[in-house]
Every structure is written in structure tokens, then in C-alpha cells.
């Protein structure tokens, strides 16, 4: 159809499938940083420019979308997201992401408990922090018992703690005779009975294992849940993610859903995944078996294996509960860890490593340097450290020498207050030291670590990168430790593509690259800083397919099956809870009051003109002062 004077002009193979025009397109390509339009054919960008450049590529079946002057950016790429696990559980979870008061969260929980059938749980699993609430606190066990006296309720707070109601304690079988697991604590009353509070002290395994006792989805519901989760990610402009695996995510059974969706052409997000050994003491056997089963060179642009991690051996994992002291790792974990790294490097596998503290990073680097003497580092295999909140300058130099990279997440926008209390303002000001990483020329990609820690909304993470603020509005990092908006966006686009070896085809908008882009609700580069977390996509395109559409474009995206089961929290509340834009609230209130006053005066004048009221315009405002 004609849009802005563009009419079908060609019937040949050069006709585009999709043209986005009248946009402020940030390409991410320094050679041509901004254009007004682009065309996509066969999933890749063919032309950039303006309407004149697009005209020869408009055919009878070309879909032409007018961006109405909005900002368009390359599709976002979350470099550390637990997307596979998140998809398998999405429709079962009540999300407090974006909720601004505990009162609202408890009201949602109470309503959900009333519709949840017997045998099912109400679970709030990550994406929020007590600091985001006006009350600045967790729910109490008593509040959960009052909201859901008979339905099991499990509320996870980061990887620090969980609160269970009476029914949930009964469902999981915790009694006064249940021993505390290693690294975890079941909080008890005077009589030894569990109170309903679980603590990571500092290991989060107690939280993982308790949640694992809840019912799971089966069959087609797993695929429906995953598709709705991917659509929710598309809502924020995400077109790619690197799955960081994680606890209780078993290969290959838990990966089968995304494999089936990929085979059916129903993925709306490109996924590069990692494999994480689940059983302590069995890690080398698992890695050996996987190396025989899969090859990182396999896969395609929609689903690909990207290596091992984020744990290679459990003994080398440091947990990041900043309410607890840094964990002291076993003094001899290096021997088994070296076997795992050697096995991967000799077989051409990359890897990523969960490493919060510099103490852990230094020990891991010593193993890598030992293997470097044999020529295994740098050897072309992609490897990186995740998190690295307290990494030192010396360790960064060693990472450079060994050909590594880094992936940082906005964990401190949710845990920043706890980090500040334990390590002080000096450490919090440079956690993690992103500017130092970038100054050394390291690839530094950004992600969220959703869904059980931070929210999956990438704009919350982008806001943290540029503002240094927590979700509780505490400024942790000064301007000297932050990055500008262009750099932050590049960390969420080009850098993520580099971690999967796709930097030549993804993360920028230029001919030959994937047709992955997002048209934004607000201009990321000019919107007030406080408004960055409120940005959403109104049109998300992955490989030339419109995978999310809102506002004027509603209905252009692909239809999804209804959320199943019907009692799902997502079916009633949706996912991320978009909050009112507080920065505009005062101005808007004054504007509305002004309008009301003007309308009142117009109504008075109308009554005066018709003799229905006396003209009292010159009378004193308050008769008490009429002397």
C-alpha cells in the first residue's frame, strides 16, 4: 500500500519483504551512523538510506512500516540471560518486575492464590528487589500466610533468601528434623520448627533445590510458555540472547523445547546457549560426553551452541550473596578445574565463567597462564569472565594477555545497597570497573542475569550503565565510572555479537547484516535519564519478521496461542509491570489542575452571560477578608 508517497515499483527479485521508513535509525556503524530508512530481504538488510533509496525496492508484497519519526536501533542482545530456564517457567511465575510497592505485590499474590488450583504453587521468582518498593522491605511470613492460607507460596529474593508460607513448608517437607544443607540455612523458631525463611549462606543451592520441588510444565505448555517469554523479551527490543545455562538446567532434556521451536521456525529470539555441568564430582565426565555429542560449529543463526559454563566445576564457583562475606573456596579446586579447561581448549570449545570476586579470578587466571605455556591460550577459542564486580587492574591486564573477554550485568542495581554496606563506597564506585575494562580494549558485553536476579528488562540495565543508580535510586557509581549512552548500547548490541563470533552479521544495521531492529517508544539518546527504564519497543523485527508490535502497529506481529494453563499469572497480570513515569507526574498534575481551573472559569462565564449567576469576578476571593 502507498505510504508517504512510496508505491510498488518493482516485481523482480530485488523487492524487499520489509521496509521501515521515516525513522531516526541509529545503525551502530561508525561509517554511516544514521539513516532514515532500511530494507530487509531474506532476513538480511539490503539497503540503507531514505525514501528515494527505498523506492526501487518496493514491490506489491513489500510491507512498508512508517516509524512516524521514532528512534530505531539495532536489536538488543542480552549477553547473559537464563532464557531457556526462564521460558520453561515463565507462565507459572508471578512477576514483581517493575512493581513499586510491596502492597501492590501482595495484592497481586492474594488475587493469584485465589485462582491457583490445588496442587499448584504461587511463585515469585526474581526480577525484583526490596529496594524498589516504597516500603523498602521483604514480605513477612505472616503476610504470605494471610494472603494464601492454603496455597503454597515461594518468594525468591535475588540469590540471597526466600520466604515460604506455611503451606509451602508443608509441600516441600521441611520440619524441625530437616538438616541445613551445606552453605544454606533454614531459619528456625525457638522450638526448632522452620519459620519459612531460607538463607543463602552464601550458597544459593538451598534456594534452587527448594524451588525445584514445585510442579513443572509438561508437553505443549512448555512450548507455549517459552514462546510467550520470547515475545515478552521482544517487547523490550531484544532480538538475541546468550543463554548462560544455570543450576537445574539439564542438557539435553531442558533444551528440547527451544530445539523444537527452532526446527518449527517459531523462535522469535536468536539464542546461543551454554552447557553447565549439574553434578559435583561428575563435571569432567559430563563435559567429555557433550564434546562427543555436539560441535560448537554446528547450529545456525537462530540456535547455536556457544560453549560450556557458566560453571565448569562446582568447586570453583563463588556465590554472590553480598549480604554474606565472600565465600572461601576450596584450597585445591585448581586440579579438577585445570582438567576441565584443558579438555575444552583442546577440543575447540569456548567457555564462560561465573566469577564475582577478584580472589577467584586470580586463581582461575593462574590456571590459564599455566596452560598458556603449552600454547592453549590465546588459541582462538572464545572465553570470558561473567560478573567480575571486584576484578583488579592487574587481573584485567592478565585477561588481555590471555585473549579473554568480559560480560557484565546490572546485578548491583538490585543488590547495590548490600554491596555498599559490606565493601564500602570506594569499592561500590567501581563495581564492576567497566571503564577500566574498555580502556584496555577488552570486549565488554552487557546483560541482565535474569530471570532469578535482575529483571529481564534491558532498559533497566542500560539505565544502570549510564546513571550508576540502583532500582532504589541510590547513586553508587560517580560519572567517572559510568559509560555514555552510545557505549552502553554498543555493549548491548555489537559486544554481545562478538561473544558468539557473529560481529560481522549482528549488532549493527548495514547491508549484509541480519534484519534485527527495534523501533522505540522513546528516543533513548534524548529522553531524560530517569525515563530510560520506561522505554519499550513498539515494533521489534528479527530477521525481517515482525515479532512484536504495539501502539500504531498492534496486530502486525505473529499470533501466539493463548497462555496455558488458563490460571497462569501471566494470563492475568502479564509480565513486566510498567510503572507510571514518575518524572512527569508533577508536571502532569499541575497541567491537569490548570486545565480544571480554566474549565471552571469558562463555565462561570457561560452562566454569567445567560443570567444564571451574578458576575462576581471582581469580588474578593475569600469573603472573610471582605472588610
mmCIF file of N, CA and C in Angstrom, residues 377-463:
data_model
loop_
_atom_site.group_PDB
_atom_site.id
_atom_site.type_symbol
_atom_site.label_atom_id
_atom_site.label_comp_id
_atom_site.label_asym_id
_atom_site.label_seq_id
_atom_site.Cartn_x
_atom_site.Cartn_y
_atom_site.Cartn_z
ATOM 1 N N UNK A 377 46.410 -20.911 25.365
ATOM 2 C CA UNK A 377 45.887 -19.547 25.497
ATOM 3 C C UNK A 377 46.909 -18.601 24.893
ATOM 4 N N UNK A 378 46.500 -17.553 24.187
ATOM 5 C CA UNK A 378 45.212 -17.491 23.485
ATOM 6 C C UNK A 378 45.284 -18.393 22.255
ATOM 7 N N UNK A 379 44.208 -19.081 21.985
ATOM 8 C CA UNK A 379 44.246 -20.046 20.884
ATOM 9 C C UNK A 379 43.037 -19.925 19.972
ATOM 10 N N UNK A 380 42.366 -18.787 20.033
ATOM 11 C CA UNK A 380 41.242 -18.563 19.135
ATOM 12 C C UNK A 380 39.907 -18.996 19.680
ATOM 13 N N UNK A 381 39.898 -19.720 20.788
ATOM 14 C CA UNK A 381 38.621 -20.109 21.394
ATOM 15 C C UNK A 381 38.085 -18.944 22.228
ATOM 16 N N UNK A 382 36.811 -18.636 22.070
ATOM 17 C CA UNK A 382 36.227 -17.526 22.819
ATOM 18 C C UNK A 382 36.003 -17.943 24.273
ATOM 19 N N UNK A 383 36.483 -17.126 25.204
ATOM 20 C CA UNK A 383 36.246 -17.379 26.623
ATOM 21 C C UNK A 383 36.099 -16.053 27.347
ATOM 22 N N UNK A 384 35.390 -16.083 28.449
ATOM 23 C CA UNK A 384 35.110 -14.830 29.155
ATOM 24 C C UNK A 384 34.806 -15.081 30.619
ATOM 25 N N UNK A 385 34.980 -14.023 31.396
ATOM 26 C CA UNK A 385 34.504 -13.987 32.775
ATOM 27 C C UNK A 385 33.180 -13.238 32.814
ATOM 28 N N UNK A 386 32.244 -13.786 33.592
ATOM 29 C CA UNK A 386 30.982 -13.118 33.866
ATOM 30 C C UNK A 386 31.042 -12.418 35.217
ATOM 31 N N UNK A 387 30.376 -11.278 35.316
ATOM 32 C CA UNK A 387 30.141 -10.532 36.559
ATOM 33 C C UNK A 387 31.349 -9.672 36.929
ATOM 34 N N UNK A 388 32.355 -10.228 37.583
ATOM 35 C CA UNK A 388 33.645 -9.561 37.838
ATOM 36 C C UNK A 388 33.488 -8.237 38.575
ATOM 37 N N UNK A 389 32.625 -8.211 39.593
ATOM 38 C CA UNK A 389 32.390 -6.942 40.292
ATOM 39 C C UNK A 389 33.651 -6.381 40.941
ATOM 40 N N UNK A 390 34.537 -7.239 41.468
ATOM 41 C CA UNK A 390 35.711 -6.707 42.173
ATOM 42 C C UNK A 390 37.022 -7.027 41.459
ATOM 43 N N UNK A 391 36.986 -7.264 40.161
ATOM 44 C CA UNK A 391 38.198 -7.576 39.418
ATOM 45 C C UNK A 391 39.200 -6.433 39.525
ATOM 46 N N UNK A 392 40.478 -6.763 39.656
ATOM 47 C CA UNK A 392 41.525 -5.754 39.829
ATOM 48 C C UNK A 392 42.129 -5.354 38.488
ATOM 49 N N UNK A 393 42.869 -4.253 38.495
ATOM 50 C CA UNK A 393 43.554 -3.785 37.279
ATOM 51 C C UNK A 393 44.562 -4.825 36.802
ATOM 52 N N UNK A 394 45.288 -5.434 37.737
ATOM 53 C CA UNK A 394 46.264 -6.457 37.353
ATOM 54 C C UNK A 394 45.580 -7.645 36.681
ATOM 55 N N UNK A 395 44.453 -8.067 37.199
ATOM 56 C CA UNK A 395 43.734 -9.184 36.589
ATOM 57 C C UNK A 395 43.229 -8.813 35.198
ATOM 58 N N UNK A 396 42.782 -7.577 35.027
ATOM 59 C CA UNK A 396 42.343 -7.147 33.695
ATOM 60 C C UNK A 396 43.485 -7.228 32.696
ATOM 61 N N UNK A 397 44.679 -6.824 33.116
ATOM 62 C CA UNK A 397 45.833 -6.921 32.216
ATOM 63 C C UNK A 397 46.119 -8.379 31.847
ATOM 64 N N UNK A 398 45.963 -9.266 32.786
ATOM 65 C CA UNK A 398 46.200 -10.694 32.517
ATOM 66 C C UNK A 398 45.127 -11.255 31.576
ATOM 67 N N UNK A 399 43.889 -10.793 31.724
ATOM 68 C CA UNK A 399 42.821 -11.227 30.816
ATOM 69 C C UNK A 399 43.123 -10.786 29.391
ATOM 70 N N UNK A 400 43.621 -9.553 29.249
ATOM 71 C CA UNK A 400 44.006 -9.063 27.921
ATOM 72 C C UNK A 400 45.060 -9.982 27.317
ATOM 73 N N UNK A 401 46.086 -10.305 28.094
ATOM 74 C CA UNK A 401 47.194 -11.116 27.579
ATOM 75 C C UNK A 401 46.740 -12.513 27.168
ATOM 76 N N UNK A 402 45.690 -13.012 27.797
ATOM 77 C CA UNK A 402 45.216 -14.370 27.525
ATOM 78 C C UNK A 402 44.077 -14.399 26.503
ATOM 79 N N UNK A 403 43.737 -13.242 25.941
ATOM 80 C CA UNK A 403 42.719 -13.206 24.875
ATOM 81 C C UNK A 403 41.300 -13.389 25.356
ATOM 82 N N UNK A 404 41.023 -13.006 26.596
ATOM 83 C CA UNK A 404 39.684 -13.176 27.139
ATOM 84 C C UNK A 404 38.793 -11.974 26.897
ATOM 85 N N UNK A 405 37.562 -12.074 27.387
ATOM 86 C CA UNK A 405 36.575 -11.008 27.289
ATOM 87 C C UNK A 405 35.795 -10.977 28.597
ATOM 88 N N UNK A 406 34.841 -10.041 28.685
ATOM 89 C CA UNK A 406 34.046 -9.904 29.903
ATOM 90 C C UNK A 406 32.590 -9.674 29.559
ATOM 91 N N UNK A 407 31.739 -10.137 30.451
ATOM 92 C CA UNK A 407 30.316 -9.854 30.355
ATOM 93 C C UNK A 407 29.862 -9.347 31.715
ATOM 94 N N UNK A 408 29.295 -8.141 31.738
ATOM 95 C CA UNK A 408 28.863 -7.534 32.997
ATOM 96 C C UNK A 408 27.345 -7.453 33.015
ATOM 97 N N UNK A 409 26.778 -7.503 34.215
ATOM 98 C CA UNK A 409 25.338 -7.448 34.383
ATOM 99 C C UNK A 409 24.986 -6.429 35.459
ATOM 100 N N UNK A 410 23.751 -5.982 35.448
ATOM 101 C CA UNK A 410 23.335 -4.962 36.418
ATOM 102 C C UNK A 410 22.852 -5.587 37.724
ATOM 103 N N UNK A 411 23.611 -6.561 38.217
ATOM 104 C CA UNK A 411 23.244 -7.177 39.487
ATOM 105 C C UNK A 411 23.246 -6.155 40.617
ATOM 106 N N UNK A 412 24.131 -5.139 40.525
ATOM 107 C CA UNK A 412 24.206 -4.156 41.602
ATOM 108 C C UNK A 412 23.107 -3.120 41.530
ATOM 109 N N UNK A 413 22.354 -3.071 40.448
ATOM 110 C CA UNK A 413 21.184 -2.205 40.507
ATOM 111 C C UNK A 413 20.112 -2.814 41.391
ATOM 112 N N UNK A 414 20.218 -4.122 41.679
ATOM 113 C CA UNK A 414 19.299 -4.798 42.577
ATOM 114 C C UNK A 414 19.945 -5.139 43.921
ATOM 115 N N UNK A 415 21.263 -5.261 43.962
ATOM 116 C CA UNK A 415 21.963 -5.655 45.186
ATOM 117 C C UNK A 415 22.970 -4.597 45.632
ATOM 118 N N UNK A 416 22.881 -3.414 45.056
ATOM 119 C CA UNK A 416 23.889 -2.396 45.313
ATOM 120 C C UNK A 416 23.960 -1.956 46.761
ATOM 121 N N UNK A 417 22.815 -1.845 47.422
ATOM 122 C CA UNK A 417 22.815 -1.416 48.814
ATOM 123 C C UNK A 417 23.536 -2.427 49.700
ATOM 124 N N UNK A 418 23.318 -3.716 49.441
ATOM 125 C CA UNK A 418 24.011 -4.745 50.223
ATOM 126 C C UNK A 418 25.511 -4.708 49.954
ATOM 127 N N UNK A 419 25.898 -4.519 48.694
ATOM 128 C CA UNK A 419 27.320 -4.437 48.344
ATOM 129 C C UNK A 419 27.960 -3.234 49.053
ATOM 130 N N UNK A 420 27.267 -2.096 49.047
ATOM 131 C CA UNK A 420 27.789 -0.884 49.684
ATOM 132 C C UNK A 420 27.996 -1.102 51.180
ATOM 133 N N UNK A 421 27.045 -1.724 51.845
ATOM 134 C CA UNK A 421 27.177 -1.959 53.294
ATOM 135 C C UNK A 421 28.371 -2.851 53.607
ATOM 136 N N UNK A 422 28.638 -3.826 52.754
ATOM 137 C CA UNK A 422 29.713 -4.779 53.063
ATOM 138 C C UNK A 422 31.087 -4.254 52.639
ATOM 139 N N UNK A 423 31.180 -3.612 51.477
ATOM 140 C CA UNK A 423 32.503 -3.284 50.924
ATOM 141 C C UNK A 423 32.803 -1.788 50.902
ATOM 142 N N UNK A 424 31.827 -0.958 51.202
ATOM 143 C CA UNK A 424 32.079 0.467 51.313
ATOM 144 C C UNK A 424 31.922 1.218 50.010
ATOM 145 N N UNK A 425 31.856 2.561 50.079
ATOM 146 C CA UNK A 425 31.595 3.383 48.887
ATOM 147 C C UNK A 425 32.707 3.340 47.858
ATOM 148 N N UNK A 426 33.947 3.159 48.292
ATOM 149 C CA UNK A 426 35.045 3.116 47.328
ATOM 150 C C UNK A 426 34.932 1.931 46.390
ATOM 151 N N UNK A 427 34.680 0.751 46.934
ATOM 152 C CA UNK A 427 34.519 -0.434 46.104
ATOM 153 C C UNK A 427 33.250 -0.344 45.265
ATOM 154 N N UNK A 428 32.169 0.178 45.855
ATOM 155 C CA UNK A 428 30.901 0.271 45.127
ATOM 156 C C UNK A 428 30.991 1.237 43.949
ATOM 157 N N UNK A 429 31.884 2.206 44.040
ATOM 158 C CA UNK A 429 32.010 3.210 42.968
ATOM 159 C C UNK A 429 32.573 2.631 41.685
ATOM 160 N N UNK A 430 33.248 1.476 41.766
ATOM 161 C CA UNK A 430 33.884 0.895 40.569
ATOM 162 C C UNK A 430 33.534 -0.581 40.433
ATOM 163 N N UNK A 431 32.329 -0.938 40.802
ATOM 164 C CA UNK A 431 31.929 -2.346 40.737
ATOM 165 C C UNK A 431 30.813 -2.514 39.707
ATOM 166 N N UNK A 432 31.133 -3.199 38.619
ATOM 167 C CA UNK A 432 32.467 -3.602 38.154
ATOM 168 C C UNK A 432 33.159 -2.429 37.449
ATOM 169 N N UNK A 433 34.494 -2.485 37.287
ATOM 170 C CA UNK A 433 35.237 -1.355 36.706
ATOM 171 C C UNK A 433 35.130 -1.315 35.178
ATOM 172 N N UNK A 434 33.973 -0.950 34.672
ATOM 173 C CA UNK A 434 33.695 -1.042 33.243
ATOM 174 C C UNK A 434 34.617 -0.136 32.433
ATOM 175 N N UNK A 435 34.839 1.072 32.918
ATOM 176 C CA UNK A 435 35.701 1.991 32.163
ATOM 177 C C UNK A 435 37.115 1.435 32.032
ATOM 178 N N UNK A 436 37.633 0.836 33.090
ATOM 179 C CA UNK A 436 38.974 0.250 33.028
ATOM 180 C C UNK A 436 39.021 -0.907 32.041
ATOM 181 N N UNK A 437 37.951 -1.685 31.993
ATOM 182 C CA UNK A 437 37.881 -2.783 31.034
ATOM 183 C C UNK A 437 37.930 -2.253 29.599
ATOM 184 N N UNK A 438 37.104 -1.252 29.324
ATOM 185 C CA UNK A 438 37.021 -0.704 27.966
ATOM 186 C C UNK A 438 38.314 -0.005 27.567
ATOM 187 N N UNK A 439 38.943 0.678 28.492
ATOM 188 C CA UNK A 439 40.187 1.384 28.186
ATOM 189 C C UNK A 439 41.305 0.429 27.775
ATOM 190 N N UNK A 440 41.223 -0.810 28.195
ATOM 191 C CA UNK A 440 42.219 -1.816 27.812
ATOM 192 C C UNK A 440 41.891 -2.487 26.481
ATOM 193 N N UNK A 441 40.802 -2.099 25.871
ATOM 194 C CA UNK A 441 40.427 -2.682 24.587
ATOM 195 C C UNK A 441 39.719 -4.006 24.687
ATOM 196 N N UNK A 442 39.304 -4.394 25.895
ATOM 197 C CA UNK A 442 38.599 -5.654 26.073
ATOM 198 C C UNK A 442 37.188 -5.586 25.493
ATOM 199 N N UNK A 443 36.717 -6.700 24.970
ATOM 200 C CA UNK A 443 35.306 -6.801 24.618
ATOM 201 C C UNK A 443 34.522 -6.912 25.914
ATOM 202 N N UNK A 444 33.592 -5.983 26.114
ATOM 203 C CA UNK A 444 32.773 -5.961 27.321
ATOM 204 C C UNK A 444 31.314 -5.929 26.892
ATOM 205 N N UNK A 445 30.647 -7.043 27.025
ATOM 206 C CA UNK A 445 29.233 -7.134 26.674
ATOM 207 C C UNK A 445 28.390 -6.959 27.927
ATOM 208 N N UNK A 446 27.123 -6.618 27.729
ATOM 209 C CA UNK A 446 26.237 -6.351 28.858
ATOM 210 C C UNK A 446 25.026 -7.271 28.814
ATOM 211 N N UNK A 447 24.537 -7.588 29.995
ATOM 212 C CA UNK A 447 23.344 -8.416 30.112
ATOM 213 C C UNK A 447 22.628 -8.134 31.406
ATOM 214 N N UNK A 448 21.666 -8.977 31.736
ATOM 215 C CA UNK A 448 20.830 -8.745 32.909
ATOM 216 C C UNK A 448 20.976 -9.793 34.006
ATOM 217 N N UNK A 449 21.378 -11.020 33.649
ATOM 218 C CA UNK A 449 21.379 -12.152 34.573
ATOM 219 C C UNK A 449 19.960 -12.519 35.012
ATOM 220 N N UNK A 450 18.962 -12.117 34.243
ATOM 221 C CA UNK A 450 17.579 -12.519 34.544
ATOM 222 C C UNK A 450 17.456 -14.027 34.304
ATOM 223 N N UNK A 451 16.490 -14.669 34.920
ATOM 224 C CA UNK A 451 15.296 -14.080 35.488
ATOM 225 C C UNK A 451 15.270 -14.137 37.011
ATOM 226 N N UNK A 452 16.223 -14.806 37.660
ATOM 227 C CA UNK A 452 16.140 -15.013 39.104
ATOM 228 C C UNK A 452 16.888 -13.968 39.915
ATOM 229 N N UNK A 453 17.642 -13.099 39.249
ATOM 230 C CA UNK A 453 18.282 -11.989 39.962
ATOM 231 C C UNK A 453 17.632 -10.711 39.436
ATOM 232 N N UNK A 454 18.212 -10.116 38.416
ATOM 233 C CA UNK A 454 17.675 -8.876 37.866
ATOM 234 C C UNK A 454 16.458 -9.160 36.992
ATOM 235 N N UNK A 455 15.755 -8.096 36.666
ATOM 236 C CA UNK A 455 14.679 -8.212 35.706
ATOM 237 C C UNK A 455 15.246 -8.414 34.309
ATOM 238 N N UNK A 456 14.429 -8.982 33.426
ATOM 239 C CA UNK A 456 14.848 -9.180 32.040
ATOM 240 C C UNK A 456 14.682 -7.931 31.191
ATOM 241 N N UNK A 457 14.155 -6.856 31.758
ATOM 242 C CA UNK A 457 14.004 -5.602 31.009
ATOM 243 C C UNK A 457 15.390 -4.991 30.784
ATOM 244 N N UNK A 458 15.899 -4.971 29.548
ATOM 245 C CA UNK A 458 17.265 -4.491 29.326
ATOM 246 C C UNK A 458 17.424 -2.996 29.564
ATOM 247 N N UNK A 459 16.324 -2.247 29.515
ATOM 248 C CA UNK A 459 16.432 -0.796 29.698
ATOM 249 C C UNK A 459 16.722 -0.440 31.140
ATOM 250 N N UNK A 460 16.360 -1.308 32.084
ATOM 251 C CA UNK A 460 16.780 -1.114 33.473
ATOM 252 C C UNK A 460 18.297 -1.252 33.566
ATOM 253 N N UNK A 461 18.852 -2.233 32.844
ATOM 254 C CA UNK A 461 20.303 -2.417 32.830
ATOM 255 C C UNK A 461 21.002 -1.257 32.124
ATOM 256 N N UNK A 462 20.447 -0.793 31.020
ATOM 257 C CA UNK A 462 21.047 0.349 30.321
ATOM 258 C C UNK A 462 21.021 1.596 31.199
ATOM 259 N N UNK A 463 19.949 1.777 31.937
ATOM 260 C CA UNK A 463 19.878 2.918 32.857
ATOM 261 C C UNK A 463 20.965 2.821 33.919
#
